[in-house]
């Protein structure tokens, strides 16, 4: 039996970034069911860092993470982790009040430009003339998700940690004060601390361990790619979104990508795009822009997994020694991963608390779990 100090279940961005941080304090093993890291949500995202989603807590975690993307630790990556990409939130006439509210919420986190109709179309010439106002966050970023995953993996390995892929955990037991986990191939691992970073499956891991689960809800989101109109300046195209959760689009590998921002409740699974959502993405693109979606080049779907209050959960289970929850990163798991990893490190290894604007209680799994009598 392999016996590290800490087992992390899940080789997505949550598990790998937490494992990299924890590997400064002990031997860490990451156990991942798939043959590659980032196969599920972490490899299917829109890869943005911006403040036009979530609420105060999510924005505070994002703000605390930003420096990591701009100045990663020495040796973490050979390529930039982020590339400046403006975010444009645009509004129709009837959406102006909502735009003003969003401006008020975001302005303490990011420098914003307020745009009139001409400004909106100068920044994103693809929008049609329904768009009459906007706010632009010019310093937003596109994250290189692959470089981020690989950088965390490199850091984990350089500190003596290991990743086991193809290790689907199917049983978990508490024996003699340690967690013993067994994969579908019969490999056994034991450790005093078990970090559950299994994304959409985090409650399933909790059930295997016999702890009270958080009530996580995975929600499917779909992305399509298609050709841009000839002459589109993809290099300078902002990530462009509606004020409500209706549509976002941007540039992707020489084409355009778009999402209808669907949030269909799902079981944990290898999410596949539904034809209705694919058609909806194309329809909404044509409704809000001058682009005709003639042919869909590619499509995919991924799960965004939420707690009931939409905030992530990070902390030891109140009902089981050594079981640590790291789940519910919703649609912001990449952009908040550096701060979340530092929070995990603080809660597990006692390093200083890293995010002044967020309290441990805000993230505690005790929000969802009855305390033992
Ligand atoms: C369409 C879409 C757009 C998004 N856009 C953004 C964005 O712009 N910015 C942003 O920050 N975030 C975005 N997100 C959200 C982000 O992708 C997620 O919050 C993040 O990837 C969650 O990471 P995770 O590690 O928790 O989950 P995952 O990446 O799903 O990792 C969990 C891992 O656990 C493994 N696992 C599960 N069960 C077991 C088991 N029994 N044994 C072993 N391993 C197991 C799985 O195989 C999986 O690899 C988006 C998501 C989607 C779907």
Coordinates of N, CA and C and ligand atoms in Angstrom, one line a residue, residues 9-15 31-34 38-42 44-48 143 167-169 197-201 205 221-223 248 300 302-304 329-336, ligand 1:
X9 N -8.0 13.5 -4.1 CA -8.8 12.8 -5.2 C -9.3 13.9 -6.2
X10 N -8.8 13.7 -7.4 CA -9.2 14.7 -8.5 C -8.0 15.4 -9.1
X11 N -7.8 15.2 -10.3 CA -6.7 15.9 -11.0 C -7.2 16.9 -12.0
X12 N -8.2 17.7 -11.5 CA -8.6 19.0 -12.2 C -7.8 20.1 -11.6
X13 N -8.2 21.3 -11.9 CA -7.4 22.5 -11.4 C -7.5 22.6 -9.9
X14 N -8.7 22.2 -9.3 CA -8.8 22.3 -7.8 C -7.8 21.4 -7.1
X15 N -7.8 20.1 -7.6 CA -7.0 19.1 -6.9 C -5.5 19.4 -7.2
X31 N -4.8 11.4 -7.0 CA -5.4 10.2 -7.7 C -6.5 10.7 -8.6
X32 N -6.3 10.4 -9.9 CA -7.2 10.9 -10.9 C -7.7 9.7 -11.7
X33 N -9.1 9.7 -11.9 CA -9.7 8.6 -12.5 C -9.4 8.5 -14.0
X34 N -9.2 9.6 -14.7 CA -9.0 9.6 -16.1 C -7.5 9.4 -16.4
X38 N -7.2 17.3 -16.1 CA -8.1 18.3 -16.7 C -9.0 17.8 -17.7
X39 N -9.3 16.5 -17.7 CA -10.2 15.9 -18.7 C -11.7 16.4 -18.6
X40 N -12.1 16.7 -17.4 CA -13.5 17.1 -17.2 C -13.6 18.7 -17.2
X41 N -14.2 19.3 -16.2 CA -14.5 20.7 -16.3 C -13.3 21.6 -16.6
X42 N -12.1 21.2 -16.0 CA -10.9 22.1 -16.1 C -10.4 22.2 -17.5
X44 N -12.5 22.2 -20.2 CA -13.6 22.6 -21.1 C -14.1 24.0 -20.8
X45 N -13.4 24.8 -20.2 CA -13.9 26.1 -19.8 C -13.7 27.2 -20.8
X46 N -14.2 28.4 -20.5 CA -14.0 29.5 -21.4 C -12.6 30.2 -21.1
X47 N -12.0 29.7 -20.0 CA -10.6 30.2 -19.6 C -10.5 31.7 -19.4
X48 N -11.5 32.3 -18.9 CA -11.4 33.7 -18.6 C -11.1 34.0 -17.1
X143 N -6.9 32.8 -19.6 CA -6.0 31.9 -18.9 C -5.5 30.8 -19.8
X167 N -6.7 6.1 -12.0 CA -6.9 5.6 -10.6 C -8.3 6.1 -10.2
X168 N -9.3 5.3 -10.6 CA -10.7 5.7 -10.2 C -11.0 5.1 -8.8
X169 N -11.2 6.0 -7.9 CA -11.4 5.5 -6.5 C -12.8 5.0 -6.3
X197 N -11.3 16.6 -4.0 CA -11.4 17.7 -5.1 C -11.9 17.0 -6.4
X198 N -12.9 16.2 -6.2 CA -13.4 15.4 -7.3 C -14.5 16.2 -8.2
X199 N -14.5 17.5 -8.1 CA -15.4 18.3 -9.0 C -16.8 17.9 -8.9
X200 N -17.4 17.6 -10.0 CA -18.9 17.2 -10.0 C -19.1 15.9 -9.2
X201 N -18.1 15.1 -8.9 CA -18.2 13.9 -8.2 C -17.9 14.0 -6.7
X205 N -17.7 11.1 -3.7 CA -16.5 10.7 -2.9 C -16.9 10.8 -1.4
X221 N -22.9 23.3 -19.2 CA -22.8 24.5 -20.1 C -22.1 24.1 -21.4
X222 N -22.6 24.7 -22.5 CA -22.2 24.3 -23.8 C -21.5 25.4 -24.5
X223 N -20.5 25.0 -25.3 CA -19.8 26.0 -26.2 C -19.7 25.5 -27.6
X248 N -22.3 34.5 -24.3 CA -21.0 35.1 -24.4 C -20.3 34.6 -25.6
X300 N -18.7 21.5 -27.5 CA -18.4 20.7 -26.3 C -19.3 21.2 -25.1
X302 N -19.4 21.1 -20.6 CA -18.7 20.8 -19.4 C -19.7 21.1 -18.2
X303 N -19.3 20.6 -17.0 CA -20.2 20.8 -15.8 C -19.5 21.9 -14.9
X304 N -20.4 22.8 -14.5 CA -20.0 23.8 -13.5 C -20.8 23.3 -12.2
X329 N -16.7 24.9 -7.1 CA -16.0 26.1 -7.8 C -16.8 26.7 -8.9
X330 N -18.0 26.2 -9.2 CA -18.9 26.8 -10.2 C -18.3 27.1 -11.5
X331 N -18.5 28.4 -11.9 CA -18.0 28.8 -13.2 C -16.7 29.7 -13.0
X332 N -16.0 29.5 -11.8 CA -14.9 30.4 -11.5 C -13.7 29.7 -11.0
X333 N -13.7 28.3 -11.3 CA -12.6 27.5 -10.6 C -11.2 27.7 -11.1
X334 N -11.1 28.2 -12.4 CA -9.7 28.4 -12.9 C -9.2 29.8 -12.3
X335 N -10.1 30.8 -12.4 CA -9.6 32.1 -12.0 C -9.4 32.3 -10.5
X336 N -10.0 31.4 -9.7 CA -9.8 31.5 -8.3 C -8.9 30.5 -7.7
Ligands
LIG1 C1 -18.3 25.7 -20.3 C2 -17.5 26.2 -19.1 C3 -17.0 27.4 -19.0 C4 -16.2 27.8 -17.9 N1 -15.6 29.0 -17.9 C5 -14.8 29.4 -16.9 C6 -14.0 30.6 -17.0 O1 -14.0 31.3 -17.9 N2 -13.2 30.9 -15.9 C7 -13.1 30.0 -14.8 O2 -12.4 30.3 -13.9 N3 -13.8 28.9 -14.7 C8 -14.6 28.5 -15.7 N4 -15.4 27.4 -15.7 C9 -15.4 26.6 -14.4 C10 -14.1 25.8 -14.2 O3 -13.9 25.0 -15.4 C11 -14.4 24.8 -13.0 O4 -14.8 25.6 -11.9 C12 -13.2 24.1 -12.6 O5 -12.6 23.4 -13.8 C13 -13.5 23.0 -11.6 O6 -12.3 22.3 -11.3 P1 -12.3 20.9 -10.5 O7 -10.9 20.5 -10.4 O8 -13.1 21.1 -9.3 O9 -13.1 19.9 -11.4 P2 -12.7 18.9 -12.6 O10 -11.8 19.6 -13.6 O11 -13.9 18.3 -13.2 O12 -11.8 17.8 -11.8 C14 -12.3 16.9 -11.0 C15 -11.6 15.6 -11.3 O13 -12.0 14.6 -10.3 C16 -11.8 13.3 -11.0 N5 -12.6 12.3 -10.3 C17 -13.9 12.3 -10.1 N6 -14.3 11.1 -9.4 C18 -13.1 10.5 -9.2 C19 -12.8 9.2 -8.5 N7 -13.8 8.4 -8.0 N8 -11.5 8.8 -8.5 C20 -10.5 9.6 -9.0 N9 -10.8 10.8 -9.6 C21 -12.0 11.2 -9.7 C22 -12.4 13.6 -12.4 O14 -12.0 12.6 -13.3 C23 -11.9 15.0 -12.7 O15 -10.7 15.0 -13.4 C24 -16.1 27.0 -16.8 C25 -16.7 25.7 -16.8 C26 -17.4 25.3 -18.0 C27 -18.0 23.9 -18.0

